[in-house]
């Protein structure tokens, strides 16, 4: 066991006016299973990269461990090749047979190592990178969102693996994963950093209790401040009134009276000064109480009503890619009616995203040509308006105003919605390629929420999205009840939101 000690850490990106960390100090043990929690853009990934020595910083980070980081960066050139050709470049000394063993533990066939990496699904790519990560020994793992794009079975396998291992920092917004795998949490609050023993749920319970206590204490402070302000005003009025009674007095005849009034006035003015100081002190204490309070704003949605009850009808439908030995899925029959919130469920590569792309094509939303053959029926209602979130954020580049112009979105409303999703104003001046993955996802979510639609189709919308924003989205969908087709591997979200499930 050794410690990682952080002392007076200060860091900001070059050219940025806002600091990611400022005079931060804490210590963690390398045998902890540490869950790393915080809002999108607070600096979780940045801190992991600081541990890896990627950036220069002020202060000190004392460590005595060998780190390995997930996810690995796969270049465009490497993506054209089978993974077997470049896994040694991702992790020094990586042996292919170890990777194959880890793939077996993730219930994945080794043949995906020998197909061009770019042709694999996001989930299959993730499994390969996890297998490479897990193939080493004695490393302290820095694991950044390992379950994004993984199906439920694979997530359970990752949970089981991490539960049996010690010595890692896990960045995740998956509440089940954090509860299953961690014994400590490192939390980036709004203004402070805390290290606490326990799981996400125990921390969240403690936080809610503390927030309620702080709110109650804040109300007491506010009431005390109002009382002090009234007393100060009353005393000041008395002082001013007494001061005015000195005007017109003959100092030779009424010297004693005038002296008495002056002394009394001076005393009252002193009381006003003391009350003002106490008011300032109370206000300072009040501001300190609520500095870490997480307040989420209720979001709004404007779903449209269609003249037909059934928006999507699918009967005995099969899709097969050109050159493939078997169809992606076959004999599928289901429908999406107004008010339904349908979860597409199944293992990676079972055709969830393919089905979504076919529906988008039938509705005229997408002009992409897929190299597939199809049989059966997949039809959509006429004049159907769809609001779509792609699982891929790679295309987000340029400024927010340019993005709004391209999507025909109201810039002011769009920025206002991002603020409600806890976007800081300083982010609006940056290009989107410099956003964190969670911030990019929020851009896609905000764009979808601003589009009035008959049907919302969301393909893994919550990848990288922080826990607080997930709760906002859950509340929004339960309140406005839009017609929704979605793919999401967050078990708690799916259980709360779905009115039905289509398993491929």
CSV table of C-alpha atoms in Angstrom, one decimal:
chain,number,residue,atom,x,y,z
A,1,UNK,CA,0.0,0.0,0.0
A,2,UNK,CA,1.2,3.5,-0.8
A,3,UNK,CA,-0.4,6.9,-0.9
A,4,UNK,CA,-1.0,9.5,-3.6
A,5,UNK,CA,-0.7,12.9,-2.0
A,6,UNK,CA,-1.9,16.1,-3.6
A,7,UNK,CA,-0.8,19.4,-2.1
A,8,UNK,CA,-1.8,22.9,-3.2
A,9,UNK,CA,-2.6,21.7,-6.7
A,10,UNK,CA,-3.4,24.5,-9.1
A,11,UNK,CA,-4.1,24.0,-12.8
A,12,UNK,CA,-5.8,25.8,-15.7
A,13,UNK,CA,-5.6,25.1,-19.4
A,14,UNK,CA,-3.4,27.5,-21.5
A,15,UNK,CA,-5.4,30.5,-22.6
A,16,UNK,CA,-8.2,29.8,-20.2
A,17,UNK,CA,-9.3,32.3,-17.5
A,18,UNK,CA,-10.9,29.8,-15.2
A,19,UNK,CA,-8.9,27.4,-13.0
A,20,UNK,CA,-9.8,23.7,-13.0
A,21,UNK,CA,-8.1,23.2,-9.6
A,22,UNK,CA,-7.0,25.9,-7.2
A,23,UNK,CA,-4.9,25.1,-4.1
A,24,UNK,CA,-6.4,21.6,-3.8
A,25,UNK,CA,-5.0,19.2,-1.2
A,26,UNK,CA,-6.0,15.6,-0.4
A,27,UNK,CA,-4.6,12.1,0.0
A,28,UNK,CA,-5.8,8.7,-1.2
A,29,UNK,CA,-4.5,5.1,-0.8
A,30,UNK,CA,-3.5,3.0,-3.8
A,31,UNK,CA,-5.3,-0.1,-2.5
A,32,UNK,CA,-8.7,1.8,-2.4
A,33,UNK,CA,-11.4,1.1,-4.9
A,34,UNK,CA,-12.1,4.8,-5.4
A,35,UNK,CA,-15.1,6.1,-7.2
A,36,UNK,CA,-14.5,9.6,-8.7
A,37,UNK,CA,-17.7,11.7,-8.8
A,38,UNK,CA,-18.4,15.2,-10.1
A,39,UNK,CA,-20.3,17.3,-12.6
A,40,UNK,CA,-19.3,17.3,-16.2
A,41,UNK,CA,-16.4,19.6,-16.8
A,42,UNK,CA,-15.3,19.7,-13.2
A,43,UNK,CA,-11.9,18.2,-14.0
A,44,UNK,CA,-12.2,14.4,-13.4
A,45,UNK,CA,-10.4,13.4,-16.6
A,46,UNK,CA,-8.0,16.3,-16.2
A,47,UNK,CA,-6.9,15.0,-12.8
A,48,UNK,CA,-6.3,11.5,-14.2
A,49,UNK,CA,-4.1,13.1,-16.9
A,50,UNK,CA,-2.3,15.1,-14.3
A,51,UNK,CA,-1.4,11.9,-12.5
A,52,UNK,CA,-0.1,10.5,-15.8
A,53,UNK,CA,2.2,13.6,-16.1
A,54,UNK,CA,0.4,14.9,-19.3
A,55,UNK,CA,0.3,18.5,-18.1
A,56,UNK,CA,2.4,21.0,-16.1
A,57,UNK,CA,0.8,22.3,-12.9
A,58,UNK,CA,1.6,24.2,-9.7
A,59,UNK,CA,1.8,22.4,-6.4
A,60,UNK,CA,2.8,18.8,-5.9
A,61,UNK,CA,1.5,15.3,-6.6
A,62,UNK,CA,3.5,12.6,-4.7
A,63,UNK,CA,2.9,9.1,-6.1
A,64,UNK,CA,4.7,5.8,-6.0
A,65,UNK,CA,2.7,3.7,-8.5
A,66,UNK,CA,2.7,2.6,-12.1
A,67,UNK,CA,-0.4,3.9,-13.8
A,68,UNK,CA,-2.4,2.7,-16.8
A,69,UNK,CA,-5.3,4.7,-18.3
A,70,UNK,CA,-8.5,3.7,-20.0
A,71,UNK,CA,-9.6,4.5,-22.6
A,72,UNK,CA,-6.6,4.1,-24.9
A,73,UNK,CA,-6.3,6.5,-27.8
A,74,UNK,CA,-6.7,4.7,-31.1
A,75,UNK,CA,-5.5,6.6,-34.2
A,76,UNK,CA,-7.3,6.8,-37.5
A,77,UNK,CA,-4.5,4.7,-39.1
A,78,UNK,CA,-4.8,2.0,-36.4
A,79,UNK,CA,-8.6,2.0,-36.8
A,80,UNK,CA,-8.2,0.7,-40.3
A,81,UNK,CA,-6.3,-2.3,-39.0
A,82,UNK,CA,-7.4,-5.3,-36.9
A,83,UNK,CA,-6.8,-4.7,-33.2
A,84,UNK,CA,-4.4,-7.6,-33.1
A,85,UNK,CA,-2.0,-5.5,-35.2
A,86,UNK,CA,-1.7,-2.6,-32.7
A,87,UNK,CA,-2.6,-3.7,-29.1
A,88,UNK,CA,1.2,-3.8,-28.4
A,89,UNK,CA,1.3,-0.1,-29.2
A,90,UNK,CA,-1.5,0.7,-26.8
A,91,UNK,CA,0.0,-1.2,-23.8
A,92,UNK,CA,3.7,-2.0,-23.6
A,93,UNK,CA,4.3,-5.7,-23.3
A,94,UNK,CA,0.7,-6.6,-24.0
A,95,UNK,CA,0.4,-10.3,-25.0
A,96,UNK,CA,-2.4,-11.3,-27.4
A,97,UNK,CA,-3.2,-14.5,-25.5
A,98,UNK,CA,-3.9,-12.5,-22.3
A,99,UNK,CA,-6.2,-10.2,-24.3
A,100,UNK,CA,-8.1,-13.3,-25.6
A,101,UNK,CA,-8.5,-14.6,-22.1
A,102,UNK,CA,-9.9,-11.3,-20.9
A,103,UNK,CA,-12.3,-11.1,-23.9
A,104,UNK,CA,-13.6,-14.5,-22.9
A,105,UNK,CA,-14.3,-13.1,-19.4
A,106,UNK,CA,-16.2,-10.3,-21.1
A,107,UNK,CA,-18.2,-13.0,-23.1
A,108,UNK,CA,-16.7,-11.8,-26.4
A,109,UNK,CA,-15.3,-14.0,-29.2
A,110,UNK,CA,-11.6,-13.5,-30.0
A,111,UNK,CA,-12.5,-13.1,-33.7
A,112,UNK,CA,-13.2,-9.4,-33.2
A,113,UNK,CA,-9.4,-8.9,-32.7
A,114,UNK,CA,-9.0,-9.8,-36.4
A,115,UNK,CA,-11.7,-7.7,-38.0
A,116,UNK,CA,-10.9,-4.0,-39.0
A,117,UNK,CA,-11.3,-2.0,-35.8
A,118,UNK,CA,-13.4,0.7,-37.4
A,119,UNK,CA,-16.1,-1.9,-38.5
A,120,UNK,CA,-16.7,-2.9,-34.9
A,121,UNK,CA,-19.6,-1.5,-32.8
A,122,UNK,CA,-18.7,0.9,-30.1
A,123,UNK,CA,-19.4,-1.8,-27.5
A,124,UNK,CA,-17.1,-4.3,-29.3
A,125,UNK,CA,-14.3,-1.6,-29.5
A,126,UNK,CA,-14.8,-0.9,-25.8
A,127,UNK,CA,-14.4,-4.6,-24.9
A,128,UNK,CA,-11.1,-4.8,-26.8
A,129,UNK,CA,-9.7,-1.8,-24.9
A,130,UNK,CA,-10.9,-3.2,-21.6
A,131,UNK,CA,-9.3,-6.6,-22.4
A,132,UNK,CA,-6.0,-4.8,-23.1
A,133,UNK,CA,-6.3,-2.8,-19.9
A,134,UNK,CA,-7.0,-5.9,-17.8
A,135,UNK,CA,-4.2,-8.0,-19.4
A,136,UNK,CA,-1.5,-6.3,-17.3
A,137,UNK,CA,-0.6,-6.9,-13.7
A,138,UNK,CA,0.2,-4.7,-10.7
A,139,UNK,CA,-0.8,-1.5,-12.4
A,140,UNK,CA,-2.8,1.2,-10.6
A,141,UNK,CA,-5.7,1.7,-13.0
A,142,UNK,CA,-7.2,5.0,-13.9
A,143,UNK,CA,-10.5,4.0,-15.5
A,144,UNK,CA,-12.5,6.7,-17.2
A,145,UNK,CA,-16.1,5.7,-18.0
A,146,UNK,CA,-15.5,2.0,-18.8
A,147,UNK,CA,-19.1,1.0,-19.3
A,148,UNK,CA,-20.1,3.5,-22.0
A,149,UNK,CA,-21.5,1.6,-25.0
A,150,UNK,CA,-21.4,-1.7,-23.1
A,151,UNK,CA,-24.6,-3.9,-23.0
A,152,UNK,CA,-26.0,-5.0,-19.6
A,153,UNK,CA,-24.3,-8.4,-19.6
A,154,UNK,CA,-20.9,-6.8,-20.3
A,155,UNK,CA,-21.5,-4.2,-17.6
A,156,UNK,CA,-22.2,-7.0,-15.1
A,157,UNK,CA,-19.0,-8.6,-16.1
A,158,UNK,CA,-17.1,-5.4,-15.6
A,159,UNK,CA,-18.7,-5.0,-12.2
A,160,UNK,CA,-17.6,-8.5,-11.2
A,161,UNK,CA,-14.1,-7.9,-12.4
A,162,UNK,CA,-13.6,-4.6,-10.7
A,163,UNK,CA,-15.2,-5.8,-7.5
A,164,UNK,CA,-12.5,-8.4,-7.2
A,165,UNK,CA,-9.6,-6.0,-7.9
A,166,UNK,CA,-8.0,-3.4,-5.6
A,167,UNK,CA,-6.2,-0.3,-6.5
A,168,UNK,CA,-8.0,1.9,-9.0
A,169,UNK,CA,-9.7,5.2,-9.6
A,170,UNK,CA,-13.0,4.8,-11.4
A,171,UNK,CA,-14.7,7.7,-13.1
A,172,UNK,CA,-18.3,6.8,-13.8
A,173,UNK,CA,-21.8,8.2,-13.6
A,174,UNK,CA,-23.4,4.7,-13.5
A,175,UNK,CA,-24.8,4.5,-10.0
A,176,UNK,CA,-25.0,0.7,-10.0
A,177,UNK,CA,-21.4,0.3,-11.1
A,178,UNK,CA,-20.2,2.8,-8.4
A,179,UNK,CA,-22.2,1.0,-5.7
A,180,UNK,CA,-20.9,-2.5,-6.8
A,181,UNK,CA,-17.2,-1.7,-7.2
A,182,UNK,CA,-16.1,1.1,-4.8
A,183,UNK,CA,-15.3,1.4,-1.2
A,184,UNK,CA,-14.3,5.1,-1.2
A,185,UNK,CA,-15.4,8.2,-3.1
A,186,UNK,CA,-13.5,11.2,-4.2
A,187,UNK,CA,-16.0,14.0,-4.9
A,188,UNK,CA,-15.5,17.2,-6.8
A,189,UNK,CA,-18.2,19.4,-5.3
A,190,UNK,CA,-19.0,22.9,-6.6
A,191,UNK,CA,-16.4,24.6,-4.4
A,192,UNK,CA,-14.6,21.9,-2.4
A,193,UNK,CA,-13.2,18.4,-2.7
A,194,UNK,CA,-13.9,15.6,-0.3
A,195,UNK,CA,-12.7,12.1,0.3
A,196,UNK,CA,-15.2,9.8,2.0
A,197,UNK,CA,-15.4,6.1,2.9
A,198,UNK,CA,-18.3,4.2,1.4
A,199,UNK,CA,-20.1,3.8,-2.0
A,200,UNK,CA,-22.0,6.3,-4.1
A,201,UNK,CA,-25.3,5.6,-2.4
A,202,UNK,CA,-23.9,6.1,1.1
A,203,UNK,CA,-22.3,9.4,0.0
A,204,UNK,CA,-25.5,10.5,-1.8
A,205,UNK,CA,-27.5,9.8,1.4
A,206,UNK,CA,-25.1,11.7,3.5
A,207,UNK,CA,-25.0,14.6,1.0
A,208,UNK,CA,-28.8,14.9,0.9
A,209,UNK,CA,-28.9,14.9,4.7
A,210,UNK,CA,-26.2,17.6,4.8
A,211,UNK,CA,-27.9,19.7,2.1
A,212,UNK,CA,-31.2,19.7,4.1
A,213,UNK,CA,-29.3,20.7,7.3
A,214,UNK,CA,-27.5,23.5,5.4
A,215,UNK,CA,-30.8,24.7,3.9
A,216,UNK,CA,-32.4,24.8,7.3
A,217,UNK,CA,-29.4,26.6,8.8
A,218,UNK,CA,-29.5,29.0,5.9
A,219,UNK,CA,-33.1,29.9,6.6
A,220,UNK,CA,-32.2,30.6,10.2
A,221,UNK,CA,-29.4,32.9,9.0
A,222,UNK,CA,-31.7,34.7,6.6
A,223,UNK,CA,-34.3,35.3,9.4
A,224,UNK,CA,-31.5,36.5,11.8
A,225,UNK,CA,-30.2,38.9,9.1
A,226,UNK,CA,-33.7,40.3,8.5
A,227,UNK,CA,-34.1,40.9,12.3
A,228,UNK,CA,-30.7,42.6,12.5
A,229,UNK,CA,-31.5,44.8,9.5
A,230,UNK,CA,-34.7,45.9,11.0
A,231,UNK,CA,-33.1,46.6,14.4
A,232,UNK,CA,-30.2,48.5,12.7
A,233,UNK,CA,-32.7,50.6,10.8
A,234,UNK,CA,-34.7,51.3,13.9
A,235,UNK,CA,-31.6,52.3,15.9
A,236,UNK,CA,-30.3,54.4,13.0
A,237,UNK,CA,-33.7,56.2,12.8
A,238,UNK,CA,-33.5,56.9,16.6
A,239,UNK,CA,-30.0,58.2,16.3
A,240,UNK,CA,-30.9,60.5,13.4
A,241,UNK,CA,-34.0,61.7,15.2
A,242,UNK,CA,-32.0,62.5,18.4
A,243,UNK,CA,-29.3,64.2,16.4
A,244,UNK,CA,-31.9,66.5,14.9
A,245,UNK,CA,-33.2,67.6,18.3
A,246,UNK,CA,-29.9,69.3,19.0
A,247,UNK,CA,-30.6,71.8,16.2
A,248,UNK,CA,-31.9,75.1,17.6
A,249,UNK,CA,-30.7,74.5,21.2
A,250,UNK,CA,-29.0,77.4,23.0
A,251,UNK,CA,-25.7,75.9,24.1
A,252,UNK,CA,-25.3,78.4,27.0
A,253,UNK,CA,-28.7,77.7,28.5
A,254,UNK,CA,-29.1,74.0,27.7
A,255,UNK,CA,-25.5,72.7,27.7
A,256,UNK,CA,-26.4,69.6,29.8
A,257,UNK,CA,-29.3,68.6,27.6
A,258,UNK,CA,-27.2,68.9,24.4
A,259,UNK,CA,-24.3,66.9,25.9
A,260,UNK,CA,-26.7,64.2,27.0
A,261,UNK,CA,-28.3,64.0,23.5
A,262,UNK,CA,-24.9,63.9,21.8
A,263,UNK,CA,-23.7,61.0,24.1
A,264,UNK,CA,-26.9,59.0,23.5
A,265,UNK,CA,-26.7,59.6,19.7
A,266,UNK,CA,-23.0,58.4,19.7
A,267,UNK,CA,-24.0,55.3,21.6
A,268,UNK,CA,-26.8,54.5,19.1
A,269,UNK,CA,-24.6,55.1,16.1
A,270,UNK,CA,-22.0,52.7,17.7
A,271,UNK,CA,-24.8,50.1,18.0
A,272,UNK,CA,-25.6,50.5,14.3
A,273,UNK,CA,-22.0,50.0,13.4
A,274,UNK,CA,-21.8,46.8,15.5
A,275,UNK,CA,-25.1,45.5,13.9
A,276,UNK,CA,-23.7,46.1,10.4
A,277,UNK,CA,-20.6,44.1,11.2
A,278,UNK,CA,-22.8,41.3,12.6
A,279,UNK,CA,-25.0,41.4,9.5
A,280,UNK,CA,-21.9,41.1,7.3
A,281,UNK,CA,-20.7,38.1,9.4
A,282,UNK,CA,-24.0,36.4,9.1
A,283,UNK,CA,-24.1,36.9,5.4
A,284,UNK,CA,-20.7,35.4,5.1
A,285,UNK,CA,-21.7,32.3,7.1
A,286,UNK,CA,-24.8,31.9,5.0
A,287,UNK,CA,-22.9,32.0,1.7
A,288,UNK,CA,-20.5,29.4,3.1
A,289,UNK,CA,-23.3,27.0,3.9
A,290,UNK,CA,-24.7,26.7,0.4
A,291,UNK,CA,-21.5,26.8,-1.6
A,292,UNK,CA,-21.7,23.0,-2.4
A,293,UNK,CA,-25.5,22.7,-2.7
A,294,UNK,CA,-26.6,21.0,-5.9
A,295,UNK,CA,-29.7,22.7,-7.2
A,296,UNK,CA,-31.2,21.3,-10.4
A,297,UNK,CA,-33.6,23.3,-12.5
A,298,UNK,CA,-36.7,21.5,-13.9
A,299,UNK,CA,-36.4,21.2,-17.7
A,300,UNK,CA,-39.2,21.6,-20.2
A,301,UNK,CA,-40.2,19.8,-23.3
A,302,UNK,CA,-42.8,20.4,-26.1
A,303,UNK,CA,-43.7,17.1,-27.6
A,304,UNK,CA,-46.1,17.2,-30.6
A,305,UNK,CA,-49.3,15.2,-31.0
A,306,UNK,CA,-49.7,13.2,-34.3
A,307,UNK,CA,-53.0,12.5,-36.0
A,308,UNK,CA,-52.2,8.7,-36.1
A,309,UNK,CA,-52.0,6.6,-33.0
A,310,UNK,CA,-49.3,4.3,-34.3
A,311,UNK,CA,-46.1,6.1,-35.2
A,312,UNK,CA,-43.9,3.2,-36.2
A,313,UNK,CA,-45.1,-0.3,-37.3
A,314,UNK,CA,-42.7,-3.2,-37.7
A,315,UNK,CA,-43.8,-6.7,-38.8
A,316,UNK,CA,-41.7,-9.8,-39.3
A,317,UNK,CA,-38.8,-7.4,-40.1
A,318,UNK,CA,-35.2,-8.7,-40.8
A,319,UNK,CA,-32.0,-6.8,-41.7
A,320,UNK,CA,-28.8,-8.3,-43.0
A,321,UNK,CA,-25.5,-6.5,-44.0
A,322,UNK,CA,-24.0,-7.3,-47.3
A,323,UNK,CA,-21.4,-10.1,-47.0
A,324,UNK,CA,-22.6,-11.1,-43.6
A,325,UNK,CA,-23.5,-14.8,-43.0
A,326,UNK,CA,-26.5,-14.1,-40.8
A,327,UNK,CA,-29.0,-11.2,-40.4
A,328,UNK,CA,-28.4,-8.7,-37.6
A,329,UNK,CA,-31.9,-9.5,-36.4
A,330,UNK,CA,-34.8,-11.4,-37.9
A,331,UNK,CA,-38.5,-11.7,-37.6
A,332,UNK,CA,-38.9,-8.6,-35.4
A,333,UNK,CA,-42.5,-7.4,-34.8
A,334,UNK,CA,-43.3,-4.4,-32.6
A,335,UNK,CA,-44.9,-1.0,-32.8
A,336,UNK,CA,-44.5,2.5,-31.2
A,337,UNK,CA,-47.7,4.2,-30.3
A,338,UNK,CA,-48.1,7.7,-29.0
A,339,UNK,CA,-47.1,8.0,-25.3
A,340,UNK,CA,-44.9,4.9,-25.5
A,341,UNK,CA,-41.4,5.0,-24.1
A,342,UNK,CA,-39.8,2.0,-25.6
A,343,UNK,CA,-36.3,0.7,-24.6
A,344,UNK,CA,-34.3,-1.2,-27.2
A,345,UNK,CA,-32.5,-3.9,-25.3
A,346,UNK,CA,-29.9,-6.5,-26.3
A,347,UNK,CA,-26.2,-7.3,-26.5
A,348,UNK,CA,-23.7,-5.2,-28.4
A,349,UNK,CA,-23.9,-5.8,-32.1
A,350,UNK,CA,-27.5,-7.2,-32.0
A,351,UNK,CA,-28.7,-4.4,-34.2
A,352,UNK,CA,-30.1,-1.7,-31.9
A,353,UNK,CA,-28.4,1.2,-33.7
A,354,UNK,CA,-29.1,-0.4,-37.1
A,355,UNK,CA,-32.9,-0.5,-36.4
A,356,UNK,CA,-32.8,3.1,-35.3
A,357,UNK,CA,-31.0,4.1,-38.6
A,358,UNK,CA,-33.6,2.2,-40.6
A,359,UNK,CA,-36.5,4.0,-38.9
A,360,UNK,CA,-34.8,7.3,-39.4
A,361,UNK,CA,-34.4,6.5,-43.1
A,362,UNK,CA,-38.0,5.4,-43.5
A,363,UNK,CA,-39.1,8.7,-41.9
A,364,UNK,CA,-36.9,10.7,-44.2
A,365,UNK,CA,-34.7,12.1,-41.4
A,366,UNK,CA,-31.6,10.4,-42.7
A,367,UNK,CA,-30.3,10.0,-46.3
A,368,UNK,CA,-27.5,7.6,-45.3
A,369,UNK,CA,-27.4,4.5,-47.4
A,370,UNK,CA,-26.7,1.4,-45.4
A,371,UNK,CA,-25.2,-1.7,-47.2
A,372,UNK,CA,-28.1,-3.9,-46.1
A,373,UNK,CA,-30.9,-6.0,-47.4
A,374,UNK,CA,-34.3,-6.1,-45.6
A,375,UNK,CA,-37.4,-8.2,-45.6
A,376,UNK,CA,-40.7,-7.6,-43.9
A,377,UNK,CA,-42.3,-4.3,-43.0
A,378,UNK,CA,-40.9,-1.2,-41.3
A,379,UNK,CA,-43.0,1.8,-41.8
A,380,UNK,CA,-43.5,5.2,-40.2
A,381,UNK,CA,-46.5,7.5,-40.0
A,382,UNK,CA,-46.6,10.2,-42.7
A,383,UNK,CA,-45.2,13.7,-41.8
A,384,UNK,CA,-43.6,12.3,-38.7
A,385,UNK,CA,-41.2,14.7,-37.0
A,386,UNK,CA,-38.3,13.0,-35.2
A,387,UNK,CA,-35.8,14.5,-32.8
A,388,UNK,CA,-32.7,12.3,-32.8
A,389,UNK,CA,-29.6,12.0,-30.6
A,390,UNK,CA,-26.7,10.0,-32.1
A,391,UNK,CA,-24.5,8.1,-29.7
A,392,UNK,CA,-21.4,9.5,-31.5
A,393,UNK,CA,-20.2,13.0,-30.5
A,394,UNK,CA,-17.2,13.1,-32.9
A,395,UNK,CA,-18.8,15.5,-35.3
A,396,UNK,CA,-19.2,18.3,-32.7
A,397,UNK,CA,-16.8,21.0,-33.7
A,398,UNK,CA,-16.8,24.8,-33.9
A,399,UNK,CA,-18.7,27.4,-31.9
A,400,UNK,CA,-22.1,27.3,-30.2
A,401,UNK,CA,-23.5,30.1,-32.5
A,402,UNK,CA,-22.4,28.2,-35.6
A,403,UNK,CA,-24.0,25.0,-34.2
A,404,UNK,CA,-27.3,26.8,-33.6
A,405,UNK,CA,-27.3,28.3,-37.0
A,406,UNK,CA,-26.7,24.9,-38.7
A,407,UNK,CA,-29.4,23.2,-36.6
A,408,UNK,CA,-31.8,26.2,-36.9
A,409,UNK,CA,-32.0,26.6,-33.1
A,410,UNK,CA,-32.6,29.8,-31.2
A,411,UNK,CA,-29.2,30.7,-29.8
A,412,UNK,CA,-30.5,32.4,-26.6
A,413,UNK,CA,-32.9,29.5,-25.7
A,414,UNK,CA,-30.2,26.9,-26.5
A,415,UNK,CA,-27.6,28.6,-24.2
A,416,UNK,CA,-30.3,29.0,-21.5
A,417,UNK,CA,-31.1,25.3,-21.7
A,418,UNK,CA,-27.4,24.4,-21.4
A,419,UNK,CA,-27.2,26.7,-18.3
A,420,UNK,CA,-30.0,24.6,-16.8
A,421,UNK,CA,-27.9,21.5,-17.5
A,422,UNK,CA,-25.1,23.2,-15.4
A,423,UNK,CA,-23.0,24.6,-18.2
A,424,UNK,CA,-20.8,27.4,-17.0
A,425,UNK,CA,-21.0,30.6,-19.1
A,426,UNK,CA,-17.3,30.5,-19.8
A,427,UNK,CA,-17.9,27.3,-21.9
A,428,UNK,CA,-19.9,29.3,-24.5
A,429,UNK,CA,-16.8,31.1,-25.7
A,430,UNK,CA,-15.0,27.8,-26.4
A,431,UNK,CA,-15.2,25.6,-29.4
A,432,UNK,CA,-17.0,22.3,-28.9
A,433,UNK,CA,-14.0,20.1,-29.7
A,434,UNK,CA,-12.5,21.4,-26.5
A,435,UNK,CA,-15.5,20.2,-24.4
A,436,UNK,CA,-15.5,17.1,-22.2
A,437,UNK,CA,-17.4,14.2,-23.5
A,438,UNK,CA,-20.2,14.9,-21.0
A,439,UNK,CA,-20.5,18.5,-22.1
A,440,UNK,CA,-20.7,17.3,-25.8
A,441,UNK,CA,-23.5,15.0,-24.8
A,442,UNK,CA,-25.3,17.8,-23.1
A,443,UNK,CA,-25.1,19.8,-26.4
A,444,UNK,CA,-26.8,17.0,-28.2
A,445,UNK,CA,-29.4,16.6,-25.5
A,446,UNK,CA,-30.2,20.4,-25.4
A,447,UNK,CA,-30.5,20.4,-29.2
A,448,UNK,CA,-33.0,17.5,-29.1
A,449,UNK,CA,-35.0,19.0,-26.3
A,450,UNK,CA,-35.5,22.3,-28.2
A,451,UNK,CA,-37.0,20.5,-31.2
A,452,UNK,CA,-40.8,19.9,-30.8
A,453,UNK,CA,-41.3,16.4,-32.2
A,454,UNK,CA,-43.8,13.5,-32.5
A,455,UNK,CA,-41.1,11.0,-31.7
A,456,UNK,CA,-37.8,11.3,-29.8
A,457,UNK,CA,-35.1,8.7,-30.7
A,458,UNK,CA,-32.2,8.7,-28.4
A,459,UNK,CA,-29.3,6.3,-28.9
A,460,UNK,CA,-27.3,6.0,-25.6
A,461,UNK,CA,-28.1,9.6,-24.6
A,462,UNK,CA,-26.6,9.4,-21.1
A,463,UNK,CA,-23.1,8.2,-21.9
A,464,UNK,CA,-20.7,10.6,-19.9
A,465,UNK,CA,-23.7,12.6,-18.5
A,466,UNK,CA,-23.3,13.3,-14.7
A,467,UNK,CA,-25.6,11.8,-12.1
A,468,UNK,CA,-27.4,15.1,-11.3
A,469,UNK,CA,-28.2,15.8,-15.0
A,470,UNK,CA,-29.4,12.2,-15.3
A,471,UNK,CA,-31.9,12.8,-12.6
A,472,UNK,CA,-33.0,16.0,-14.4
A,473,UNK,CA,-33.7,14.0,-17.6
A,474,UNK,CA,-35.6,11.3,-15.6
A,475,UNK,CA,-37.9,13.9,-14.0
A,476,UNK,CA,-38.4,15.6,-17.4
A,477,UNK,CA,-39.5,12.4,-19.2
A,478,UNK,CA,-41.8,11.3,-16.4
A,479,UNK,CA,-43.5,14.7,-16.3
A,480,UNK,CA,-43.9,15.4,-20.0
A,481,UNK,CA,-44.3,11.8,-21.2
A,482,UNK,CA,-43.1,12.2,-24.8
A,483,UNK,CA,-43.1,9.3,-27.2
A,484,UNK,CA,-39.6,7.9,-27.0
A,485,UNK,CA,-37.5,5.1,-28.5
A,486,UNK,CA,-34.2,4.8,-26.7
A,487,UNK,CA,-31.1,2.7,-26.1
A,488,UNK,CA,-29.7,3.1,-22.6
A,489,UNK,CA,-27.7,0.6,-20.6
A,490,UNK,CA,-28.1,2.5,-17.3
A,491,UNK,CA,-30.4,0.0,-15.5
A,492,UNK,CA,-31.9,2.5,-13.1
A,493,UNK,CA,-32.7,4.9,-15.9
A,494,UNK,CA,-34.3,2.2,-18.0
A,495,UNK,CA,-36.4,0.9,-15.1
A,496,UNK,CA,-37.7,4.3,-14.3
A,497,UNK,CA,-38.5,5.5,-17.8
A,498,UNK,CA,-39.4,2.6,-20.1
A,499,UNK,CA,-43.1,1.7,-20.5
A,500,UNK,CA,-42.0,-1.2,-22.7
A,501,UNK,CA,-39.0,-3.1,-23.9
A,502,UNK,CA,-38.1,-4.5,-27.3
A,503,UNK,CA,-35.3,-7.1,-27.0
A,504,UNK,CA,-33.2,-7.9,-30.0
